[in-house]
Amino acid sequence: LIQVSQYTFAMCSYREKKSEPQELMQLEGYTVDYTAPHTGLQGGRMFFNAVKEGDTVIFASDDEQDRILWVQAMYRATGQSYKPIPASQAQKMNPKGGNVNTDISPLCKLAFFFFYTDRGQKHGMDEFISANPCKFDHASLFRLLQRQTLDHRLNDSYSCLGWFSPGQVFVLDEYCARYGVRGCHRHLCYLNELIEHSENGSVIDPTLLHYSFAFCASHVHGNRPDGIGTVSVEEKERFEEIKDRLSSLLENQISHFRYCFPFGRPEGALKATLSLLERVLMKDIATPIPAEEVKKVVRKCLEKAALINYTRLTEYAKIEETMNQATPARKLEEVLHLAELCIEVLQQNEEHHSEAFAWWPELLAEHAEKFLSLYSVDMDSALEAQPQDSWDSFPLFQLLNNALRNDTFLCNGKFHKHLQEIFVPMVIRYIDLMESSIAQSIHRGLEQESWQPVKSITNSLPNVALPKVPSLPLNLPQIPSFTTPTWMTSLYDSTNGSATSEDLFWKLDALQMFVFDLHWPEPEFAHHLEQRLKLMATDMIEACVKRTRIAFELKLQKTNKSTDLRIPASLCTMFNVLVDAKKQTAKLCILDGGQE
């Protein structure tokens, strides 16, 4: 039994493994009924026929139940007024014989209708099939049908994003066509159901919402392309209510964009949501909304998003519990961990969501600044709790600065400048202390200098208390006493200098590398730091050279002048110090521009 068109059905006979029917008989005008068994026929035991103006076609099936199902299907396809009744059921209703159709009272026929039906009739479907369509409220029935169809569809094992299957669309289209359900009513109901499911956490394709909204808007505003479209007062009122709900839903989704569209999934959904929001904000379908008005709404949503994202991040890191009770070191550790999470969030936003906000890149930058401003409250609190002259917070600056200085919008932004303002005094204080410490170590070291080559000395230098420098990731270790590091040869070609000179060159180089690794973003202050360190190195090396030369001349005067030309090792060491100083000057005392 094949449905050829909306109201036309046909019985088709197919050969095995063939897609085209061998025989075809349209059922229009036929009347189907049960018949008595026919002798001499093969292929079935239970018979029924279709009659049209004296033309009879006999069908057969293997059992009674199969025959009943076939007759009922053909009865619905032909649209005949006469309802076929199986002989067995007719005998139950009329055991004495006689004409069933004339002897059974209307009440008995009704009882027969309800109690002697197939499985489909027991579920009440036959009542609707045989009922007068004009007596039903098809608008409310369609709303129920569409709601339950969507519920069933969303419970599938795979995500449909709210789209109906082709078979479901066919059923809904057929219902609307047969019973005159208005298209605007259909899409208003659909929009309402989709919004409700979306509010309850289901993932709905914004493009689908856009289609239905545009269809309803074209009716309400009278801007259909074909110029034909009507809308009832009730539909117009419902449209305005749904429009407000949809606007609130879209703004909420944009405010929760990291959670409604995780990692940019479904692909293109966030961009489609922004496009739909612009459509919803339009007063009518033809007049575009000013760009600034859309931008204002999106900015408001992203401001909320910054608070939502940071709140959830602190809940994930459990930062509130730690910040209230932890020690200063623990607070700094937690803030450093939180900074890593914040940077990861900003990188994910850039990677997965920046394309959707391509129309307003500055809004995403404002969102990031707002997000970082919330972080700065916890950062400032942790830094204020640190003891004076503690340098453990430098890794925090380096982590944040490396992330911000490479960002076009965030580099030297509000948070970046705030970060620099906090660490400028710390950097200056650190360099002051290091300068004083190195100067003291030179003075004391040269006073006690034995002028033996460094490679022959182990642990001979005095302990000098230097300001502690964190080892992660600035790589400037604490030096309680000087021992020849395994990597010293990679820094200096010679290890024949004195312990004091080698210690001086090592510290100056390490301090300059520390400041260089900060990658200070503000050019003027970065140049000031470089210039100061170069001048410091110049003064320190000059002082070392002067005192070494004085010691060299004094030692030379005391040396026995004989013809065997035996020179003391200390004089060789002093000479090596002067040679090394000249080499290190080129590295430690010359600015990038070549200025000495």
JSON list of C-alpha atoms in Angstrom, two decimals, residues 403-594:
[
{"chain": "A", "resi": 403, "resn": "ALA", "atom": "CA", "xyz": [50.96, 36.59, 28.53]},
{"chain": "A", "resi": 404, "resn": "LEU", "atom": "CA", "xyz": [49.95, 40.26, 28.24]},
{"chain": "A", "resi": 405, "resn": "ARG", "atom": "CA", "xyz": [52.86, 41.76, 26.31]},
{"chain": "A", "resi": 406, "resn": "ASN", "atom": "CA", "xyz": [52.12, 39.56, 23.27]},
{"chain": "A", "resi": 407, "resn": "ASP", "atom": "CA", "xyz": [48.42, 40.48, 23.18]},
{"chain": "A", "resi": 408, "resn": "THR", "atom": "CA", "xyz": [47.55, 43.33, 20.83]},
{"chain": "A", "resi": 409, "resn": "PHE", "atom": "CA", "xyz": [44.64, 44.60, 22.93]},
{"chain": "A", "resi": 410, "resn": "LEU", "atom": "CA", "xyz": [45.86, 43.84, 26.47]},
{"chain": "A", "resi": 411, "resn": "CYS", "atom": "CA", "xyz": [49.47, 45.01, 26.16]},
{"chain": "A", "resi": 412, "resn": "ASN", "atom": "CA", "xyz": [49.84, 48.19, 28.26]},
{"chain": "A", "resi": 413, "resn": "GLY", "atom": "CA", "xyz": [46.14, 48.01, 29.00]},
{"chain": "A", "resi": 414, "resn": "LYS", "atom": "CA", "xyz": [44.59, 48.92, 32.33]},
{"chain": "A", "resi": 415, "resn": "PHE", "atom": "CA", "xyz": [45.54, 45.73, 34.16]},
{"chain": "A", "resi": 416, "resn": "HIS", "atom": "CA", "xyz": [48.98, 45.58, 32.54]},
{"chain": "A", "resi": 417, "resn": "LYS", "atom": "CA", "xyz": [49.78, 49.11, 33.70]},
{"chain": "A", "resi": 418, "resn": "HIS", "atom": "CA", "xyz": [48.49, 48.30, 37.18]},
{"chain": "A", "resi": 419, "resn": "LEU", "atom": "CA", "xyz": [50.82, 45.29, 37.25]},
{"chain": "A", "resi": 420, "resn": "GLN", "atom": "CA", "xyz": [53.78, 47.47, 36.26]},
{"chain": "A", "resi": 421, "resn": "GLU", "atom": "CA", "xyz": [52.93, 50.06, 38.92]},
{"chain": "A", "resi": 422, "resn": "ILE", "atom": "CA", "xyz": [53.04, 47.36, 41.59]},
{"chain": "A", "resi": 423, "resn": "PHE", "atom": "CA", "xyz": [56.38, 45.89, 40.50]},
{"chain": "A", "resi": 424, "resn": "VAL", "atom": "CA", "xyz": [58.32, 49.05, 39.56]},
{"chain": "A", "resi": 425, "resn": "PRO", "atom": "CA", "xyz": [59.25, 49.82, 43.22]},
{"chain": "A", "resi": 426, "resn": "MET", "atom": "CA", "xyz": [60.12, 46.16, 43.80]},
{"chain": "A", "resi": 427, "resn": "VAL", "atom": "CA", "xyz": [62.45, 46.01, 40.80]},
{"chain": "A", "resi": 428, "resn": "ILE", "atom": "CA", "xyz": [64.18, 49.26, 41.78]},
{"chain": "A", "resi": 429, "resn": "ARG", "atom": "CA", "xyz": [64.52, 48.10, 45.39]},
{"chain": "A", "resi": 430, "resn": "TYR", "atom": "CA", "xyz": [65.91, 44.76, 44.28]},
{"chain": "A", "resi": 431, "resn": "ILE", "atom": "CA", "xyz": [68.53, 46.38, 42.02]},
{"chain": "A", "resi": 432, "resn": "ASP", "atom": "CA", "xyz": [69.52, 48.79, 44.81]},
{"chain": "A", "resi": 433, "resn": "LEU", "atom": "CA", "xyz": [70.10, 45.93, 47.23]},
{"chain": "A", "resi": 434, "resn": "MET", "atom": "CA", "xyz": [71.97, 43.88, 44.65]},
{"chain": "A", "resi": 435, "resn": "GLU", "atom": "CA", "xyz": [74.20, 46.85, 43.81]},
{"chain": "A", "resi": 436, "resn": "SER", "atom": "CA", "xyz": [75.00, 47.37, 47.47]},
{"chain": "A", "resi": 437, "resn": "SER", "atom": "CA", "xyz": [75.60, 43.66, 48.02]},
{"chain": "A", "resi": 438, "resn": "ILE", "atom": "CA", "xyz": [77.92, 43.32, 45.01]},
{"chain": "A", "resi": 439, "resn": "ALA", "atom": "CA", "xyz": [79.87, 46.43, 46.04]},
{"chain": "A", "resi": 440, "resn": "GLN", "atom": "CA", "xyz": [80.37, 45.04, 49.55]},
{"chain": "A", "resi": 441, "resn": "SER", "atom": "CA", "xyz": [81.44, 41.66, 48.20]},
{"chain": "A", "resi": 442, "resn": "ILE", "atom": "CA", "xyz": [84.05, 43.34, 45.96]},
{"chain": "A", "resi": 443, "resn": "HIS", "atom": "CA", "xyz": [85.41, 45.43, 48.83]},
{"chain": "A", "resi": 444, "resn": "ARG", "atom": "CA", "xyz": [85.65, 42.54, 51.28]},
{"chain": "A", "resi": 445, "resn": "GLY", "atom": "CA", "xyz": [86.80, 40.07, 48.68]},
{"chain": "A", "resi": 446, "resn": "LEU", "atom": "CA", "xyz": [89.68, 42.20, 47.43]},
{"chain": "A", "resi": 447, "resn": "GLU", "atom": "CA", "xyz": [90.80, 42.93, 50.98]},
{"chain": "A", "resi": 448, "resn": "GLN", "atom": "CA", "xyz": [91.11, 39.20, 51.66]},
{"chain": "A", "resi": 449, "resn": "GLU", "atom": "CA", "xyz": [92.09, 38.19, 48.13]},
{"chain": "A", "resi": 450, "resn": "SER", "atom": "CA", "xyz": [94.84, 35.57, 47.93]},
{"chain": "A", "resi": 451, "resn": "TRP", "atom": "CA", "xyz": [95.12, 35.99, 44.15]},
{"chain": "A", "resi": 452, "resn": "GLN", "atom": "CA", "xyz": [95.03, 32.30, 43.51]},
{"chain": "A", "resi": 453, "resn": "PRO", "atom": "CA", "xyz": [93.38, 31.02, 40.30]},
{"chain": "A", "resi": 454, "resn": "VAL", "atom": "CA", "xyz": [89.73, 30.17, 40.74]},
{"chain": "A", "resi": 455, "resn": "LYS", "atom": "CA", "xyz": [90.15, 26.64, 39.42]},
{"chain": "A", "resi": 456, "resn": "SER", "atom": "CA", "xyz": [92.46, 25.81, 42.33]},
{"chain": "A", "resi": 457, "resn": "ILE", "atom": "CA", "xyz": [90.07, 27.14, 44.97]},
{"chain": "A", "resi": 458, "resn": "THR", "atom": "CA", "xyz": [87.09, 25.36, 46.46]},
{"chain": "A", "resi": 459, "resn": "ASN", "atom": "CA", "xyz": [84.75, 27.11, 48.84]},
{"chain": "A", "resi": 460, "resn": "SER", "atom": "CA", "xyz": [87.30, 29.80, 49.66]},
{"chain": "A", "resi": 461, "resn": "LEU", "atom": "CA", "xyz": [85.09, 32.87, 49.30]},
{"chain": "A", "resi": 462, "resn": "PRO", "atom": "CA", "xyz": [83.39, 34.44, 52.31]},
{"chain": "A", "resi": 463, "resn": "ASN", "atom": "CA", "xyz": [79.67, 33.99, 52.77]},
{"chain": "A", "resi": 464, "resn": "VAL", "atom": "CA", "xyz": [77.80, 37.00, 51.43]},
{"chain": "A", "resi": 465, "resn": "ALA", "atom": "CA", "xyz": [74.10, 37.37, 52.23]},
{"chain": "A", "resi": 466, "resn": "LEU", "atom": "CA", "xyz": [72.48, 38.26, 48.90]},
{"chain": "A", "resi": 467, "resn": "PRO", "atom": "CA", "xyz": [68.81, 39.07, 48.45]},
{"chain": "A", "resi": 468, "resn": "LYS", "atom": "CA", "xyz": [67.01, 35.86, 47.64]},
{"chain": "A", "resi": 469, "resn": "VAL", "atom": "CA", "xyz": [65.94, 35.54, 44.01]},
{"chain": "A", "resi": 470, "resn": "PRO", "atom": "CA", "xyz": [63.28, 32.97, 43.10]},
{"chain": "A", "resi": 471, "resn": "SER", "atom": "CA", "xyz": [64.58, 30.19, 40.91]},
{"chain": "A", "resi": 472, "resn": "LEU", "atom": "CA", "xyz": [61.33, 29.70, 38.96]},
{"chain": "A", "resi": 473, "resn": "PRO", "atom": "CA", "xyz": [61.46, 30.77, 36.24]},
{"chain": "A", "resi": 474, "resn": "LEU", "atom": "CA", "xyz": [64.02, 33.59, 36.59]},
{"chain": "A", "resi": 475, "resn": "ASN", "atom": "CA", "xyz": [67.07, 31.34, 36.96]},
{"chain": "A", "resi": 476, "resn": "LEU", "atom": "CA", "xyz": [69.10, 33.54, 39.30]},
{"chain": "A", "resi": 477, "resn": "PRO", "atom": "CA", "xyz": [70.18, 31.19, 42.12]},
{"chain": "A", "resi": 478, "resn": "GLN", "atom": "CA", "xyz": [71.25, 32.21, 45.61]},
{"chain": "A", "resi": 479, "resn": "ILE", "atom": "CA", "xyz": [75.03, 32.17, 46.17]},
{"chain": "A", "resi": 480, "resn": "PRO", "atom": "CA", "xyz": [75.85, 31.42, 49.82]},
{"chain": "A", "resi": 481, "resn": "SER", "atom": "CA", "xyz": [79.47, 30.63, 48.91]},
{"chain": "A", "resi": 482, "resn": "PHE", "atom": "CA", "xyz": [81.29, 30.48, 45.64]},
{"chain": "A", "resi": 483, "resn": "THR", "atom": "CA", "xyz": [82.06, 27.16, 44.06]},
{"chain": "A", "resi": 484, "resn": "THR", "atom": "CA", "xyz": [82.90, 26.70, 40.43]},
{"chain": "A", "resi": 485, "resn": "PRO", "atom": "CA", "xyz": [79.59, 25.82, 38.74]},
{"chain": "A", "resi": 486, "resn": "THR", "atom": "CA", "xyz": [79.56, 23.16, 36.07]},
{"chain": "A", "resi": 487, "resn": "TRP", "atom": "CA", "xyz": [78.28, 25.72, 33.60]},
{"chain": "A", "resi": 488, "resn": "MET", "atom": "CA", "xyz": [80.87, 28.40, 34.35]},
{"chain": "A", "resi": 489, "resn": "THR", "atom": "CA", "xyz": [82.98, 27.52, 31.31]},
{"chain": "A", "resi": 490, "resn": "SER", "atom": "CA", "xyz": [80.00, 28.24, 29.11]},
{"chain": "A", "resi": 491, "resn": "LEU", "atom": "CA", "xyz": [79.85, 31.79, 30.47]},
{"chain": "A", "resi": 492, "resn": "TYR", "atom": "CA", "xyz": [83.54, 32.61, 30.66]},
{"chain": "A", "resi": 493, "resn": "ASP", "atom": "CA", "xyz": [86.39, 31.45, 28.50]},
{"chain": "A", "resi": 494, "resn": "SER", "atom": "CA", "xyz": [88.89, 31.58, 31.35]},
{"chain": "A", "resi": 495, "resn": "THR", "atom": "CA", "xyz": [88.81, 30.39, 34.94]},
{"chain": "A", "resi": 496, "resn": "ASN", "atom": "CA", "xyz": [92.27, 31.70, 35.73]},
{"chain": "A", "resi": 497, "resn": "GLY", "atom": "CA", "xyz": [90.98, 34.87, 37.38]},
{"chain": "A", "resi": 498, "resn": "SER", "atom": "CA", "xyz": [90.64, 35.44, 41.10]},
{"chain": "A", "resi": 499, "resn": "ALA", "atom": "CA", "xyz": [87.68, 34.32, 43.16]},
{"chain": "A", "resi": 500, "resn": "THR", "atom": "CA", "xyz": [86.51, 37.92, 43.68]},
{"chain": "A", "resi": 501, "resn": "SER", "atom": "CA", "xyz": [86.64, 38.85, 40.00]},
{"chain": "A", "resi": 502, "resn": "GLU", "atom": "CA", "xyz": [84.90, 35.69, 38.83]},
{"chain": "A", "resi": 503, "resn": "ASP", "atom": "CA", "xyz": [82.22, 36.21, 41.49]},
{"chain": "A", "resi": 504, "resn": "LEU", "atom": "CA", "xyz": [81.77, 39.81, 40.34]},
{"chain": "A", "resi": 505, "resn": "PHE", "atom": "CA", "xyz": [81.41, 38.94, 36.66]},
{"chain": "A", "resi": 506, "resn": "TRP", "atom": "CA", "xyz": [79.01, 36.12, 37.45]},
{"chain": "A", "resi": 507, "resn": "LYS", "atom": "CA", "xyz": [76.74, 38.31, 39.62]},
{"chain": "A", "resi": 508, "resn": "LEU", "atom": "CA", "xyz": [76.67, 41.19, 37.16]},
{"chain": "A", "resi": 509, "resn": "ASP", "atom": "CA", "xyz": [75.81, 38.86, 34.31]},
{"chain": "A", "resi": 510, "resn": "ALA", "atom": "CA", "xyz": [73.12, 37.08, 36.36]},
{"chain": "A", "resi": 511, "resn": "LEU", "atom": "CA", "xyz": [71.55, 40.40, 37.42]},
{"chain": "A", "resi": 512, "resn": "GLN", "atom": "CA", "xyz": [71.41, 41.66, 33.83]},
{"chain": "A", "resi": 513, "resn": "MET", "atom": "CA", "xyz": [69.90, 38.37, 32.66]},
{"chain": "A", "resi": 514, "resn": "PHE", "atom": "CA", "xyz": [67.30, 38.61, 35.43]},
{"chain": "A", "resi": 515, "resn": "VAL", "atom": "CA", "xyz": [66.19, 42.09, 34.32]},
{"chain": "A", "resi": 516, "resn": "PHE", "atom": "CA", "xyz": [66.28, 41.05, 30.66]},
{"chain": "A", "resi": 517, "resn": "ASP", "atom": "CA", "xyz": [64.03, 38.05, 31.40]},
{"chain": "A", "resi": 518, "resn": "LEU", "atom": "CA", "xyz": [61.47, 40.40, 32.94]},
{"chain": "A", "resi": 519, "resn": "HIS", "atom": "CA", "xyz": [60.85, 41.79, 29.41]},
{"chain": "A", "resi": 520, "resn": "TRP", "atom": "CA", "xyz": [59.62, 45.06, 30.85]},
{"chain": "A", "resi": 521, "resn": "PRO", "atom": "CA", "xyz": [56.85, 46.27, 28.50]},
{"chain": "A", "resi": 522, "resn": "GLU", "atom": "CA", "xyz": [57.23, 50.03, 29.00]},
{"chain": "A", "resi": 523, "resn": "PRO", "atom": "CA", "xyz": [60.10, 51.11, 26.71]},
{"chain": "A", "resi": 524, "resn": "GLU", "atom": "CA", "xyz": [61.34, 54.09, 28.71]},
{"chain": "A", "resi": 525, "resn": "PHE", "atom": "CA", "xyz": [61.60, 52.24, 32.01]},
{"chain": "A", "resi": 526, "resn": "ALA", "atom": "CA", "xyz": [63.12, 49.20, 30.27]},
{"chain": "A", "resi": 527, "resn": "HIS", "atom": "CA", "xyz": [65.81, 51.48, 28.75]},
{"chain": "A", "resi": 528, "resn": "HIS", "atom": "CA", "xyz": [66.38, 53.08, 32.16]},
{"chain": "A", "resi": 529, "resn": "LEU", "atom": "CA", "xyz": [66.93, 49.66, 33.76]},
{"chain": "A", "resi": 530, "resn": "GLU", "atom": "CA", "xyz": [69.33, 48.60, 31.03]},
{"chain": "A", "resi": 531, "resn": "GLN", "atom": "CA", "xyz": [71.28, 51.85, 31.26]},
{"chain": "A", "resi": 532, "resn": "ARG", "atom": "CA", "xyz": [71.50, 51.65, 35.04]},
{"chain": "A", "resi": 533, "resn": "LEU", "atom": "CA", "xyz": [72.77, 48.06, 35.00]},
{"chain": "A", "resi": 534, "resn": "LYS", "atom": "CA", "xyz": [75.36, 48.89, 32.34]},
{"chain": "A", "resi": 535, "resn": "LEU", "atom": "CA", "xyz": [76.60, 51.87, 34.37]},
{"chain": "A", "resi": 536, "resn": "MET", "atom": "CA", "xyz": [76.66, 49.72, 37.49]},
{"chain": "A", "resi": 537, "resn": "ALA", "atom": "CA", "xyz": [78.71, 47.08, 35.70]},
{"chain": "A", "resi": 538, "resn": "THR", "atom": "CA", "xyz": [81.06, 49.77, 34.39]},
{"chain": "A", "resi": 539, "resn": "ASP", "atom": "CA", "xyz": [81.63, 51.21, 37.86]},
{"chain": "A", "resi": 540, "resn": "MET", "atom": "CA", "xyz": [82.06, 47.79, 39.47]},
{"chain": "A", "resi": 541, "resn": "ILE", "atom": "CA", "xyz": [84.50, 46.50, 36.84]},
{"chain": "A", "resi": 542, "resn": "GLU", "atom": "CA", "xyz": [86.41, 49.79, 36.88]},
{"chain": "A", "resi": 543, "resn": "ALA", "atom": "CA", "xyz": [86.77, 49.59, 40.66]},
{"chain": "A", "resi": 544, "resn": "CYS", "atom": "CA", "xyz": [87.90, 45.97, 40.41]},
{"chain": "A", "resi": 545, "resn": "VAL", "atom": "CA", "xyz": [90.44, 46.84, 37.70]},
{"chain": "A", "resi": 546, "resn": "LYS", "atom": "CA", "xyz": [91.87, 49.79, 39.66]},
{"chain": "A", "resi": 547, "resn": "ARG", "atom": "CA", "xyz": [92.37, 47.79, 42.83]},
{"chain": "A", "resi": 548, "resn": "THR", "atom": "CA", "xyz": [93.76, 44.84, 40.91]},
{"chain": "A", "resi": 549, "resn": "ARG", "atom": "CA", "xyz": [96.22, 47.13, 39.12]},
{"chain": "A", "resi": 550, "resn": "ILE", "atom": "CA", "xyz": [97.33, 48.66, 42.41]},
{"chain": "A", "resi": 551, "resn": "ALA", "atom": "CA", "xyz": [97.81, 45.20, 43.89]},
{"chain": "A", "resi": 552, "resn": "PHE", "atom": "CA", "xyz": [99.66, 44.14, 40.72]},
{"chain": "A", "resi": 553, "resn": "GLU", "atom": "CA", "xyz": [102.09, 47.06, 40.90]},
{"chain": "A", "resi": 554, "resn": "LEU", "atom": "CA", "xyz": [102.73, 46.54, 44.62]},
{"chain": "A", "resi": 555, "resn": "LYS", "atom": "CA", "xyz": [103.35, 42.85, 44.09]},
{"chain": "A", "resi": 556, "resn": "LEU", "atom": "CA", "xyz": [105.60, 43.60, 41.15]},
{"chain": "A", "resi": 557, "resn": "GLN", "atom": "CA", "xyz": [107.70, 45.96, 43.24]},
{"chain": "A", "resi": 558, "resn": "LYS", "atom": "CA", "xyz": [108.16, 43.33, 45.93]},
{"chain": "A", "resi": 559, "resn": "THR", "atom": "CA", "xyz": [109.06, 40.62, 43.46]},
{"chain": "A", "resi": 560, "resn": "ASN", "atom": "CA", "xyz": [112.71, 39.63, 43.40]},
{"chain": "A", "resi": 561, "resn": "LYS", "atom": "CA", "xyz": [114.16, 40.81, 40.11]},
{"chain": "A", "resi": 562, "resn": "SER", "atom": "CA", "xyz": [116.43, 38.01, 39.03]},
{"chain": "A", "resi": 563, "resn": "THR", "atom": "CA", "xyz": [117.49, 36.68, 35.67]},
{"chain": "A", "resi": 564, "resn": "ASP", "atom": "CA", "xyz": [115.64, 33.38, 35.99]},
{"chain": "A", "resi": 565, "resn": "LEU", "atom": "CA", "xyz": [112.35, 35.13, 35.00]},
{"chain": "A", "resi": 566, "resn": "ARG", "atom": "CA", "xyz": [110.26, 33.23, 37.57]},
{"chain": "A", "resi": 567, "resn": "ILE", "atom": "CA", "xyz": [106.91, 35.07, 37.93]},
{"chain": "A", "resi": 568, "resn": "PRO", "atom": "CA", "xyz": [104.68, 34.33, 40.96]},
{"chain": "A", "resi": 569, "resn": "ALA", "atom": "CA", "xyz": [101.28, 32.73, 40.28]},
{"chain": "A", "resi": 570, "resn": "SER", "atom": "CA", "xyz": [99.54, 35.67, 41.97]},
{"chain": "A", "resi": 571, "resn": "LEU", "atom": "CA", "xyz": [100.89, 38.05, 39.32]},
{"chain": "A", "resi": 572, "resn": "CYS", "atom": "CA", "xyz": [99.55, 35.78, 36.58]},
{"chain": "A", "resi": 573, "resn": "THR", "atom": "CA", "xyz": [96.16, 35.73, 38.29]},
{"chain": "A", "resi": 574, "resn": "MET", "atom": "CA", "xyz": [96.10, 39.54, 38.51]},
{"chain": "A", "resi": 575, "resn": "PHE", "atom": "CA", "xyz": [97.01, 39.82, 34.85]},
{"chain": "A", "resi": 576, "resn": "ASN", "atom": "CA", "xyz": [94.24, 37.34, 33.96]},
{"chain": "A", "resi": 577, "resn": "VAL", "atom": "CA", "xyz": [91.75, 39.44, 35.96]},
{"chain": "A", "resi": 578, "resn": "LEU", "atom": "CA", "xyz": [92.63, 42.49, 33.86]},
{"chain": "A", "resi": 579, "resn": "VAL", "atom": "CA", "xyz": [92.28, 40.51, 30.62]},
{"chain": "A", "resi": 580, "resn": "ASP", "atom": "CA", "xyz": [88.93, 39.04, 31.72]},
{"chain": "A", "resi": 581, "resn": "ALA", "atom": "CA", "xyz": [87.71, 42.52, 32.72]},
{"chain": "A", "resi": 582, "resn": "LYS", "atom": "CA", "xyz": [88.37, 43.77, 29.21]},
{"chain": "A", "resi": 583, "resn": "LYS", "atom": "CA", "xyz": [86.42, 40.83, 27.74]},
{"chain": "A", "resi": 584, "resn": "GLN", "atom": "CA", "xyz": [83.49, 41.28, 30.12]},
{"chain": "A", "resi": 585, "resn": "THR", "atom": "CA", "xyz": [83.31, 45.01, 29.45]},
{"chain": "A", "resi": 586, "resn": "ALA", "atom": "CA", "xyz": [82.20, 44.31, 25.90]},
{"chain": "A", "resi": 587, "resn": "LYS", "atom": "CA", "xyz": [79.38, 42.16, 27.21]},
{"chain": "A", "resi": 588, "resn": "LEU", "atom": "CA", "xyz": [78.29, 43.88, 30.43]},
{"chain": "A", "resi": 589, "resn": "CYS", "atom": "CA", "xyz": [78.99, 47.57, 29.83]},
{"chain": "A", "resi": 590, "resn": "ILE", "atom": "CA", "xyz": [77.87, 48.33, 26.27]},
{"chain": "A", "resi": 591, "resn": "LEU", "atom": "CA", "xyz": [74.26, 49.28, 25.48]},
{"chain": "A", "resi": 592, "resn": "ASP", "atom": "CA", "xyz": [72.35, 47.84, 22.54]},
{"chain": "A", "resi": 593, "resn": "GLY", "atom": "CA", "xyz": [73.07, 50.97, 20.54]},
{"chain": "A", "resi": 594, "resn": "GLY", "atom": "CA", "xyz": [76.80, 50.42, 20.94]}
]
